Short mmCIF file of C-alpha atoms in Angstrom, two decimals:
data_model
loop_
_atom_site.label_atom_id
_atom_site.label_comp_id
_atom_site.label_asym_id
_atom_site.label_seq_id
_atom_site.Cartn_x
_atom_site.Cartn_y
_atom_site.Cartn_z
CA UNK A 4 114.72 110.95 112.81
CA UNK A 5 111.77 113.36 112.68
CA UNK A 6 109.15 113.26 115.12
CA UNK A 7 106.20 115.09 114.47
CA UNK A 8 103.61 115.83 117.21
CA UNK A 9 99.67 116.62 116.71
CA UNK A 10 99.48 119.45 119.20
CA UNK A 11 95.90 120.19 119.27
CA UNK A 12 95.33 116.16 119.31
CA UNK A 13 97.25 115.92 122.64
CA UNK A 14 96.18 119.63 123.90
CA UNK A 15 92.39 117.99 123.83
CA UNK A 16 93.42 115.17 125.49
CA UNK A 17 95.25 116.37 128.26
CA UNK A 18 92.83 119.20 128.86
CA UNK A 19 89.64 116.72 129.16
CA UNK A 20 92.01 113.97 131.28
CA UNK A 21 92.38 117.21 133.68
CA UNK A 22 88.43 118.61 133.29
CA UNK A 23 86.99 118.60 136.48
CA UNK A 24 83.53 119.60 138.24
CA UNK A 25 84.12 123.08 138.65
CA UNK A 26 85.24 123.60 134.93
CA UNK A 27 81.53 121.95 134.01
CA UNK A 28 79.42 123.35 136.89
CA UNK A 29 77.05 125.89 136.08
CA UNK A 30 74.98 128.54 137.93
CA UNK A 31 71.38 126.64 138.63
CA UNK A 32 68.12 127.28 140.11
CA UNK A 33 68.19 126.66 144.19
CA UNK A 34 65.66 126.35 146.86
CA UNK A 35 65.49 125.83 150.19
CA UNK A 36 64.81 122.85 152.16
CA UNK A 37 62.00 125.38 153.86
CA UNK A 38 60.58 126.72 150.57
CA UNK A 39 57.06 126.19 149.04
CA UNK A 40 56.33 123.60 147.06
CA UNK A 41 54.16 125.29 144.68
CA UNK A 42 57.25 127.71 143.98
CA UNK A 43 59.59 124.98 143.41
CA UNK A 44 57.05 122.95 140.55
CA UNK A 45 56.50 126.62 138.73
CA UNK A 46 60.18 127.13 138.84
CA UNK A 47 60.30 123.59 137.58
CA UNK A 48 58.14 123.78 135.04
CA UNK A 49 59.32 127.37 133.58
CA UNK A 50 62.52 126.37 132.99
CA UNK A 51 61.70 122.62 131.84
CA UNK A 52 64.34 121.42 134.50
CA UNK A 53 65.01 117.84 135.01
CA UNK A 54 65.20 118.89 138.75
CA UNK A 55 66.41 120.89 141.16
CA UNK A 56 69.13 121.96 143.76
CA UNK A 57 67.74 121.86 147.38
CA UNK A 58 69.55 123.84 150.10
CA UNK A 59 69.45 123.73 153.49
CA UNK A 60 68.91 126.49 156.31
CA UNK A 61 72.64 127.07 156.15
CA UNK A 62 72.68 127.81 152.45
CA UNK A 63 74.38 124.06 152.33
CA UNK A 64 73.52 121.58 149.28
CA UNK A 65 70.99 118.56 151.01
CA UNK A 66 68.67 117.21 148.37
CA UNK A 67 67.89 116.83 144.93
CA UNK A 68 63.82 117.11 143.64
CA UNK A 69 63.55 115.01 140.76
CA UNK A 70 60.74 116.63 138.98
CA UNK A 71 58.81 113.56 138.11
CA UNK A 72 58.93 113.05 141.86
CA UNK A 73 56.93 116.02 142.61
CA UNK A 74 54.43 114.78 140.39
CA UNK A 75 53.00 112.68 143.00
CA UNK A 76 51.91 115.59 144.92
CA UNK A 77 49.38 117.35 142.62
CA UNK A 78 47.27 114.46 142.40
CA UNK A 79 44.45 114.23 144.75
CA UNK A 80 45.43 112.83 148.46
CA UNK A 81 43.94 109.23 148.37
CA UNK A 82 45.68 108.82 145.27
CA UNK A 83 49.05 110.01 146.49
CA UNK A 84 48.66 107.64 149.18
CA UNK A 85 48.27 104.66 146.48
CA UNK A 86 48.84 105.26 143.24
CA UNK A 87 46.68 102.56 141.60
CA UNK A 88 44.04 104.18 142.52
CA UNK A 89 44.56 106.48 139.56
CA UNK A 90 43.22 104.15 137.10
CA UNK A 91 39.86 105.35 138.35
CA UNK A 92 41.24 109.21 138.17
CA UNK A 93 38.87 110.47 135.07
CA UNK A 94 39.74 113.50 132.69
CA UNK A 95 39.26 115.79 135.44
CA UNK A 96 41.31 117.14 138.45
CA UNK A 97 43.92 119.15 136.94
CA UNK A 98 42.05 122.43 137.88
CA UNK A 99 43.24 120.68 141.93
CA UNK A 100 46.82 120.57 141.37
CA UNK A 101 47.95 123.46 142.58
CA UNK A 102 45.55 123.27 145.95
CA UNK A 103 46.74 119.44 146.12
CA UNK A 104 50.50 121.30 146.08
CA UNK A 105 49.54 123.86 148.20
CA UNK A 106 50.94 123.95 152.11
CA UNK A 107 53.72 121.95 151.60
CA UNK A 108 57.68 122.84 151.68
CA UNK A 109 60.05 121.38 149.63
CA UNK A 110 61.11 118.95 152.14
CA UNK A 111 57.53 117.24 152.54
CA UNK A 112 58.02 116.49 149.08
CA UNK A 113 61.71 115.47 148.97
CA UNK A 114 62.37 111.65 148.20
CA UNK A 115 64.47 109.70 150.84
CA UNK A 116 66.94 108.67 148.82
CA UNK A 117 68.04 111.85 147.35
CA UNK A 118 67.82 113.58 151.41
CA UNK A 119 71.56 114.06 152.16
CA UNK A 120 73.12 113.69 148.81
CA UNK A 121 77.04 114.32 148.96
CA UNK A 122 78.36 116.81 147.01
CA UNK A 123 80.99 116.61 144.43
CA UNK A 124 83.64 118.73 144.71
CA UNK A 125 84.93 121.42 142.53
CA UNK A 126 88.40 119.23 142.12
CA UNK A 127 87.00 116.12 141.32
CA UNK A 128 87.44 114.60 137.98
CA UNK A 129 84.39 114.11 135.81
CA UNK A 130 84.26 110.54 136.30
CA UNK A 131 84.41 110.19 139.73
CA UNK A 132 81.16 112.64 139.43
CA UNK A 133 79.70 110.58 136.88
CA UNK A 134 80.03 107.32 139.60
CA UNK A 135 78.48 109.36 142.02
CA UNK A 136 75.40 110.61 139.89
CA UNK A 137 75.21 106.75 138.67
CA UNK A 138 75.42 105.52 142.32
CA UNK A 139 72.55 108.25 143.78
CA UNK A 140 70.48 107.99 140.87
CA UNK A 141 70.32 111.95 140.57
CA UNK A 142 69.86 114.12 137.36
CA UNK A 143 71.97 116.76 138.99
CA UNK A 144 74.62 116.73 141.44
CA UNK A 145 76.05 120.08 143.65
CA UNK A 146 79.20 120.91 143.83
CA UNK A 147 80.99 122.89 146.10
CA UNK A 148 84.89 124.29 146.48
CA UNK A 149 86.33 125.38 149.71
CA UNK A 150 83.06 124.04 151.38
CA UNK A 151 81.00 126.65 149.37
CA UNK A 152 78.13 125.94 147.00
CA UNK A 153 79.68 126.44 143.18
CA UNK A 154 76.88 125.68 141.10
CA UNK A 155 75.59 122.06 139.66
CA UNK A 156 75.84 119.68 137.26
CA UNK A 157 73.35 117.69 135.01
CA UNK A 158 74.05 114.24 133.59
CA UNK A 159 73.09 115.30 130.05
CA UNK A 160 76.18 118.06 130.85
CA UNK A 161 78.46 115.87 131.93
CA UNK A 162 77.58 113.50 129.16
CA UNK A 163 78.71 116.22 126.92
CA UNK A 164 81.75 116.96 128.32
CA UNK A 165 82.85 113.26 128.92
CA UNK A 166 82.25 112.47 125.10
CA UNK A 167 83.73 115.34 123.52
CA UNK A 168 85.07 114.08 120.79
CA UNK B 21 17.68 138.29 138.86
CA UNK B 22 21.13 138.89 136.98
CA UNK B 23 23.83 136.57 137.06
CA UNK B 24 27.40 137.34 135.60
CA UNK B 25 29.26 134.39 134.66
CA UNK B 26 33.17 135.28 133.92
CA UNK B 27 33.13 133.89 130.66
CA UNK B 28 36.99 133.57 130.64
CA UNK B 29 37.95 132.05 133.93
CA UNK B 30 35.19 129.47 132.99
CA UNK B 31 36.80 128.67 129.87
CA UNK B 32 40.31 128.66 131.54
CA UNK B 33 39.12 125.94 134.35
CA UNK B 34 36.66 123.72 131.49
CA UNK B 35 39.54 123.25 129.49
CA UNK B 36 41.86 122.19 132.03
CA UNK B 37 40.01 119.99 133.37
CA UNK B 38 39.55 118.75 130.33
CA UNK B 39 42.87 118.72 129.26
CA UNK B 40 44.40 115.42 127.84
CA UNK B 41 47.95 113.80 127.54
CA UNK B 42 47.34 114.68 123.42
CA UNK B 43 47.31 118.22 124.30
CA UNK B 44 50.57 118.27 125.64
CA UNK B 45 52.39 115.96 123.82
CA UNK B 46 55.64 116.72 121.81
CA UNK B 47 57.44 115.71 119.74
CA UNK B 48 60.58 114.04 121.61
CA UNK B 49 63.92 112.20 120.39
CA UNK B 50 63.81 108.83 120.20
CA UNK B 51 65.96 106.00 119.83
CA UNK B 52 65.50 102.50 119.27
CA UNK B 53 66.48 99.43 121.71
CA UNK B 54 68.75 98.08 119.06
CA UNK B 55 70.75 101.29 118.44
CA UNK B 56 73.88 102.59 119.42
CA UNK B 57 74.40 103.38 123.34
CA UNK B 58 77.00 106.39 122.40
CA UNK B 59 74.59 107.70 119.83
CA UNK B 60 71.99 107.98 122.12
CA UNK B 61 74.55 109.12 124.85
CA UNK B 62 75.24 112.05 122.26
CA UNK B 63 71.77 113.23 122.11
CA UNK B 64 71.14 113.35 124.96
CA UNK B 65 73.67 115.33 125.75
CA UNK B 66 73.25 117.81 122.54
CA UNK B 67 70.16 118.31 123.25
CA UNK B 68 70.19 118.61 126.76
CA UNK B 69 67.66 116.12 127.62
CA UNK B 70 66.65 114.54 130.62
CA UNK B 71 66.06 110.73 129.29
CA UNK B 72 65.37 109.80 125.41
CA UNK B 73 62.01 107.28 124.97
CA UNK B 74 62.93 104.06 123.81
CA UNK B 75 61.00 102.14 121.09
CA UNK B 76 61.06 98.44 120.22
CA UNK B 77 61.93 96.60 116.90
CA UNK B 78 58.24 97.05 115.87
CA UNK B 79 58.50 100.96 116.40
CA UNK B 80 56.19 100.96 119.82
CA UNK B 81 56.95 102.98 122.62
CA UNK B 82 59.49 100.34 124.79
CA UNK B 83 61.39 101.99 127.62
CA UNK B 84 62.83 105.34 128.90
CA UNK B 85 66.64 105.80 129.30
CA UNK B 86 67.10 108.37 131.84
CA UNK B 87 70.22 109.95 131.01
CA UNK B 88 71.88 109.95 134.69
CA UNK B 89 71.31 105.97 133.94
CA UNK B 90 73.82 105.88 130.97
CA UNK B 91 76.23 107.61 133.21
CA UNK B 92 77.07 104.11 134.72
CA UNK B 93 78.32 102.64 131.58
CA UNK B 94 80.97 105.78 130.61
CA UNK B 95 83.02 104.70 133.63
CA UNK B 96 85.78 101.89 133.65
CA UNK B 97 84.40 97.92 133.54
CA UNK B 98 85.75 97.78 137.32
CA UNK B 99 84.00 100.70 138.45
CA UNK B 100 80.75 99.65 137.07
CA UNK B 101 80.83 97.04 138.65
CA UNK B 102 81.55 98.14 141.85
CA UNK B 103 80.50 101.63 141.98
CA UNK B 104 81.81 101.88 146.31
CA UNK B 105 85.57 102.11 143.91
CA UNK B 106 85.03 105.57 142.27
CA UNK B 107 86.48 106.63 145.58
CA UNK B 108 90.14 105.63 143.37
CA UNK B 109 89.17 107.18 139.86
CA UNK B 110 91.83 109.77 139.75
CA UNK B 111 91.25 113.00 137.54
CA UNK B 112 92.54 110.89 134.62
CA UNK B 113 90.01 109.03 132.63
CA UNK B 114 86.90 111.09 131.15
CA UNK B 115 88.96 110.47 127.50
CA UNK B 116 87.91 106.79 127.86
CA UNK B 117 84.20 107.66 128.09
CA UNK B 118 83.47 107.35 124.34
CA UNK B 119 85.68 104.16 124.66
CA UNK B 120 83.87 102.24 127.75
CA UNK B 121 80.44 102.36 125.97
CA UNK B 122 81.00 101.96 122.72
CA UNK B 123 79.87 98.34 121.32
CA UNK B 124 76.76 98.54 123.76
CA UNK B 125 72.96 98.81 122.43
CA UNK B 126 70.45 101.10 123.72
CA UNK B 127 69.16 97.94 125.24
CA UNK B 128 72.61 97.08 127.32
CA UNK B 129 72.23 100.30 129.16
CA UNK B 130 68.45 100.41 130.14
CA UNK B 131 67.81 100.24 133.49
CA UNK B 132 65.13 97.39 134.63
CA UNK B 133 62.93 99.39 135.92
CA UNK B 134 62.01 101.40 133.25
CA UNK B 135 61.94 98.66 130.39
CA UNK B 136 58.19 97.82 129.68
CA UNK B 137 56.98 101.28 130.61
CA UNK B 138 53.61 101.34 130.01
CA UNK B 139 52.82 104.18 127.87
CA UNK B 140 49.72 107.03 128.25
CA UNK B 141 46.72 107.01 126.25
CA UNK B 142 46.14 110.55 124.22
CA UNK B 143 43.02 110.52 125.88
CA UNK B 144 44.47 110.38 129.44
CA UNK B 145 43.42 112.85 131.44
CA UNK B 146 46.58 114.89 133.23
CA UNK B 147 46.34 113.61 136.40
CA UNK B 148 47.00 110.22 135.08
CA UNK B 149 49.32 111.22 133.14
CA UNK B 150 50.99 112.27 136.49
CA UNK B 151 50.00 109.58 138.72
CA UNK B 152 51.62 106.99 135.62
CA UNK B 153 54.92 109.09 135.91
CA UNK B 154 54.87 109.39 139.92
CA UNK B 155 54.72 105.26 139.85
CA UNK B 156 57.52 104.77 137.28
CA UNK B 157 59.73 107.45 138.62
CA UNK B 158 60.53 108.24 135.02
CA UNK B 159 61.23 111.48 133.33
CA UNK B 160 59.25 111.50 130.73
CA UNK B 161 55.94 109.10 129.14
CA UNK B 162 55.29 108.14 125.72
CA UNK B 163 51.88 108.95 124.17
CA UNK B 164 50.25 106.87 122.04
CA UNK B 165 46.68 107.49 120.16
CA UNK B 166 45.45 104.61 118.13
CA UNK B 167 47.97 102.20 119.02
CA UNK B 168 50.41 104.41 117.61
CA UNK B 169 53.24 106.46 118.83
CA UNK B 170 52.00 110.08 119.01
CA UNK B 171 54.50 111.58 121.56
CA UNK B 172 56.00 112.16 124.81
CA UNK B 173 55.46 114.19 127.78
CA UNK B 174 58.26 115.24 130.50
CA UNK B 175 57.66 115.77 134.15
CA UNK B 176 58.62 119.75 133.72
CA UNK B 177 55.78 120.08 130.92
CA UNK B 178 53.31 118.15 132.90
CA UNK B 179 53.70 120.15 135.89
CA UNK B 180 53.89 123.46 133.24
CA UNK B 181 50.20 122.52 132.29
CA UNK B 182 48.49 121.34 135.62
CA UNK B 183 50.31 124.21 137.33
CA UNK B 184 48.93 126.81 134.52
CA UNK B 185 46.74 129.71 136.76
#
């Protein structure tokens, strides 16, 4: 009997049963926990990031900054405080944002519930990051090897990679 | 008396201020509720996007699907359901990705929260433009002008204008 074995089939399969976080993670943009706020939305909106990686005083991942969650910020302070009021917002106001911005770190304008996000870690398998993005609710996780920050990952990336065909 | 007015800087600020969700608009993928979940799992991913807008069976602007939200539905049925058990996925596994949503809609995957998203008017000023995406915590707004679909705008864009100097 002759058997006859599709290498590259079962190459690709091992190989993405095996990917883990540190073969997806890439280099991304960083600031710190102390940084200004105004420097984190321009570095949002120049690279059209989803988010981005917040560090804290030791250079350790802590947060993620969802951009839309900045958002809240450049709008005038009575609306920030409650946002229905911005039915009566008219066209104008968007000459304010970046004074509405101004003065505040990164950290005043952190969400609680991405404060403290684990990390993944450079050996974990892709899945067990993709239950952990799921579970935080995070368009970008950190990952770190040996206790070091490696770089991070996007969903849309790790979408990719999990349903390479 | 002789009064110079800096023609450009007053130009600059009147058209921000006057600036409109039409403006900024683009063009942005879009799926509809009824489609294929690994379809729209694969362009999100191709294209690197951050959520894909969602329209109904009548072609109006439905939902958003963030893409870290489509991330729960790659995983095993058991882990889904309990996402506390990705603490046992193994390394093994991302080759069942395509597998573990495929037979879902775009509609199966939606989260709640973001199903019935009100969408901007094109003549929205920015702010509440912002001040709608702050409340949703979504990633991106359509734009409709007429009653009709006209676009979307993303967080990173929104802060790209507003932020302009």
């Amino acid at each position: 009997m002759t058997c006859t074995v599709d290498e590259a089939a079962l190459r690709t399969r091992t190989d993405r049963q095996n990917m883990r976080a540190e073969d997806i993670a890439e280099d991304f943009p960083i600031v710190s926990v102390d940084s200004d706020a105004v420097a984190a939305a321009r570095m949002l909106a120049e690279h059209s990031l989803p988010g981005l990686l917040v560090i804290d005083a030791s250079g350790k991942p802590y947060a993620v900054l969802p951009a839309f969650e900045i958002l809240r910020f450049i709008l005038p302070r009575y609306v920030q405080d409650d946002l229905a009021l911005a039915s009566v917002l008219g066209e104008s106001g968007a000459d304010q944002a970046t004074q509405n911005l101004a003065g505040k770190t990164v950290g005043d304008v952190l969400p609680d519930y991405l404060r403290n996000v684990p990390s993944a870690d450079a050996r974990d398998g892709l899945m067990k990051v993709a239950a952990s993005m799921a579970k935080l609710r995070s368009p970008l996780i950190a990952v770190t090897k040996d206790g070091r920050l490696h770089g991070a990952i996007t969903a849309s990336r790790l979408l990719a990679a999990a349903l390479k065909s």
